[in-house]
Amino acid sequence: MKKIKNPILRGFYPDPSILRVGSDYYLATSTFEWFPGVTLLHSRDLENWETIEPPLSDDSVLDLRGIDTSCGIWAPNLSYSNGIYYLLYTIVYTDRSRFKDTHNFLITASDIHGPWSKPVYLNCSGFDPSLFHDDDGKMWLVNMTIDQRAYRKRFGGVVLQEYSHEKRGLTGPVYKVFEGTQLGKTEGPNLYKHNGFYYLLCAEGGTEFGHCCTVARSKTIFGPYEVHPQNPILSSKGAENYPIQRAGHGSLVETEDHRWLMFHLCSRPLDGYSILGRETAVQNIEWTNDGWFYIPGAENKLPLTEFKVPDLPVFSVQDPPVREDFDGPKLPRAFLTLRESAQSCGISLTERKGYVRIRGGNSLCSKYRQGLLARRLQSLHCTIGTSVEFTPRSFHHMAGLVCYYNYDNYHYAKISYDETAGKSVSITSVDNRTITETEPVPVPEDGPVYLRAAIDGAALQFSYSVDGEQYQKLGPVLNMRVLSDEHVDGNGFTGAMVGICCQDLRGDGVFSDFDWFDYQQADS
Ligand code: 6LW
């Protein structure tokens, strides 16, 4: 047996849904306002994971324009039956007051790499849909239901309805099968069948520090579901100083040699701030003679910092190079855009060979057409850098390097134009909509400008260079806690991202050419 350290996926990889088909493991995670929708990963040794073709990468299939931050794609669910892959996901259009407009969709494919079918609309009674394939061939959808009535529990429990693939839709009555426990905020329902019992695995307690995994079982799919005698089976609640926090939202898989694993989300906060967002971890699962399951060795239900798996052959995944030089035909899958495809956002690898050209889009505070290309921050000890050619002619023209959480929280080292300083570099920081800026520092009109961000824990130091050798500090040390789930106003479901961007707030059609993008972690 080998031991694998948690979390297995660092950075913003929340709401994991795990599936095994033969010797292949596939994992789907939420992407919210980021595009493409749903991140799909593949492994054969449970330790090394490669990002594969995203299932929702076509603007005609996924339109997130105008979507609020931390809305969009929530909690995908992956399953497989009779040669077909089934992927469910929610698009959360609104999350205001007690109203959430949560629309659930299903797409299918005979190959995990696609092509995927056009989305089938399911329902909008709540979020976290998942599909259960019963051994009589029937398919059942479960999802949490939202109760918008002010005098009722907003997390209204778990509902069940049959899905007919022939009719490409839900059929028959809606059954309320589980109210949830006193832990509350019942979500993330997944159904499993084992030794004659139906098991419901849910997330409860809310996705903050009270998060946990709840288990209930029944002899019939319609319930009533009896709650696990030692519920919850996993939680970091009350153990503030424990390295792995916010454990919850579990998904089970049985390995080829009939061991069971539970994938779940968690975070590793710094002083209580989850800058990297919610990550994916794994726990070993053991069944007891009374037909319940639990996590062996989990003192006080705490998530273990490592899990054991059989010595599977190593699945070698090529580590991305430190320097992405944009010489290739496609953008690496690590890069995401906001709400629309790179092409729709005016991001091109072909307009200038060997560069990525980003046409000036709307401001970083917008929900529409932003020229921003970013990847997940996966460590708090790393250096990010880029080289950019840009000719701003107005203060409305900006381009540069950004550490970004959402439209209300980012730190941006930008090249722009100032009436006094001319072409210059400066920093714009937005902290829950409060903006601060540094004095512009002049740089030469011609030639590339090199920008760098050094992150060391919660400290972010930008610097710049005009020759790529000598770097000058730019502005003060900035606070990365501003870019955390806990600090941002409203929902903080994503995580810190680092990237390159360009804005044209005057409509002159300006663009910027980025020669390369460096991402170097000091720790693995
Ligand atoms: C997701 C829900 C949750 O839909 O957070 O932590 C929501 N659990 O299950 C958004 O990630």
mmCIF file of C-alpha atoms and ligand atoms in Angstrom, residues 14-15 30 32 74-75 127-128 187-188 203 207 211 249 265 278 493, ligand 1:
data_model
loop_
_atom_site.group_PDB
_atom_site.id
_atom_site.type_symbol
_atom_site.label_atom_id
_atom_site.label_comp_id
_atom_site.label_asym_id
_atom_site.label_seq_id
_atom_site.Cartn_x
_atom_site.Cartn_y
_atom_site.Cartn_z
ATOM 1 C CA PRO A 14 -14.232 22.150 -4.950
ATOM 2 C CA ASP A 15 -17.266 19.812 -4.865
ATOM 3 C CA SER A 30 -17.072 23.140 -9.904
ATOM 4 C CA PHE A 32 -18.570 28.877 -11.066
ATOM 5 C CA TRP A 74 -22.012 24.455 -9.171
ATOM 6 C CA ALA A 75 -21.181 20.914 -8.113
ATOM 7 C CA PHE A 127 -28.765 22.595 -6.708
ATOM 8 C CA ASP A 128 -26.286 19.689 -6.386
ATOM 9 C CA GLU A 187 -26.767 19.633 0.190
ATOM 10 C CA GLY A 188 -24.501 17.603 -2.095
ATOM 11 C CA ALA A 203 -22.929 17.582 2.871
ATOM 12 C CA THR A 207 -19.439 25.091 3.289
ATOM 13 C CA HIS A 211 -18.956 21.657 6.985
ATOM 14 C CA HIS A 249 -19.242 17.362 0.263
ATOM 15 C CA LEU A 265 -13.640 19.173 -0.395
ATOM 16 C CA ARG A 278 -11.598 24.702 -1.440
ATOM 17 C CA PHE A 493 -16.715 29.680 -3.475
HETATM 18 C C1 6LW B 1 -22.093 23.373 -3.555
HETATM 19 C C2 6LW B 1 -22.488 22.781 -2.262
HETATM 20 C C3 6LW B 1 -21.346 23.214 -1.454
HETATM 21 O O1 6LW B 1 -23.080 23.404 -4.493
HETATM 22 O O2 6LW B 1 -20.964 24.453 -1.857
HETATM 23 O O3 6LW B 1 -19.717 22.799 0.036
HETATM 24 C C4 6LW B 1 -21.701 24.740 -3.052
HETATM 25 N N1 6LW B 1 -20.770 22.485 -0.586
HETATM 26 O O4 6LW B 1 -22.651 21.423 -2.223
HETATM 27 C C5 6LW B 1 -20.871 25.536 -3.985
HETATM 28 O O5 6LW B 1 -19.601 25.002 -4.051
#
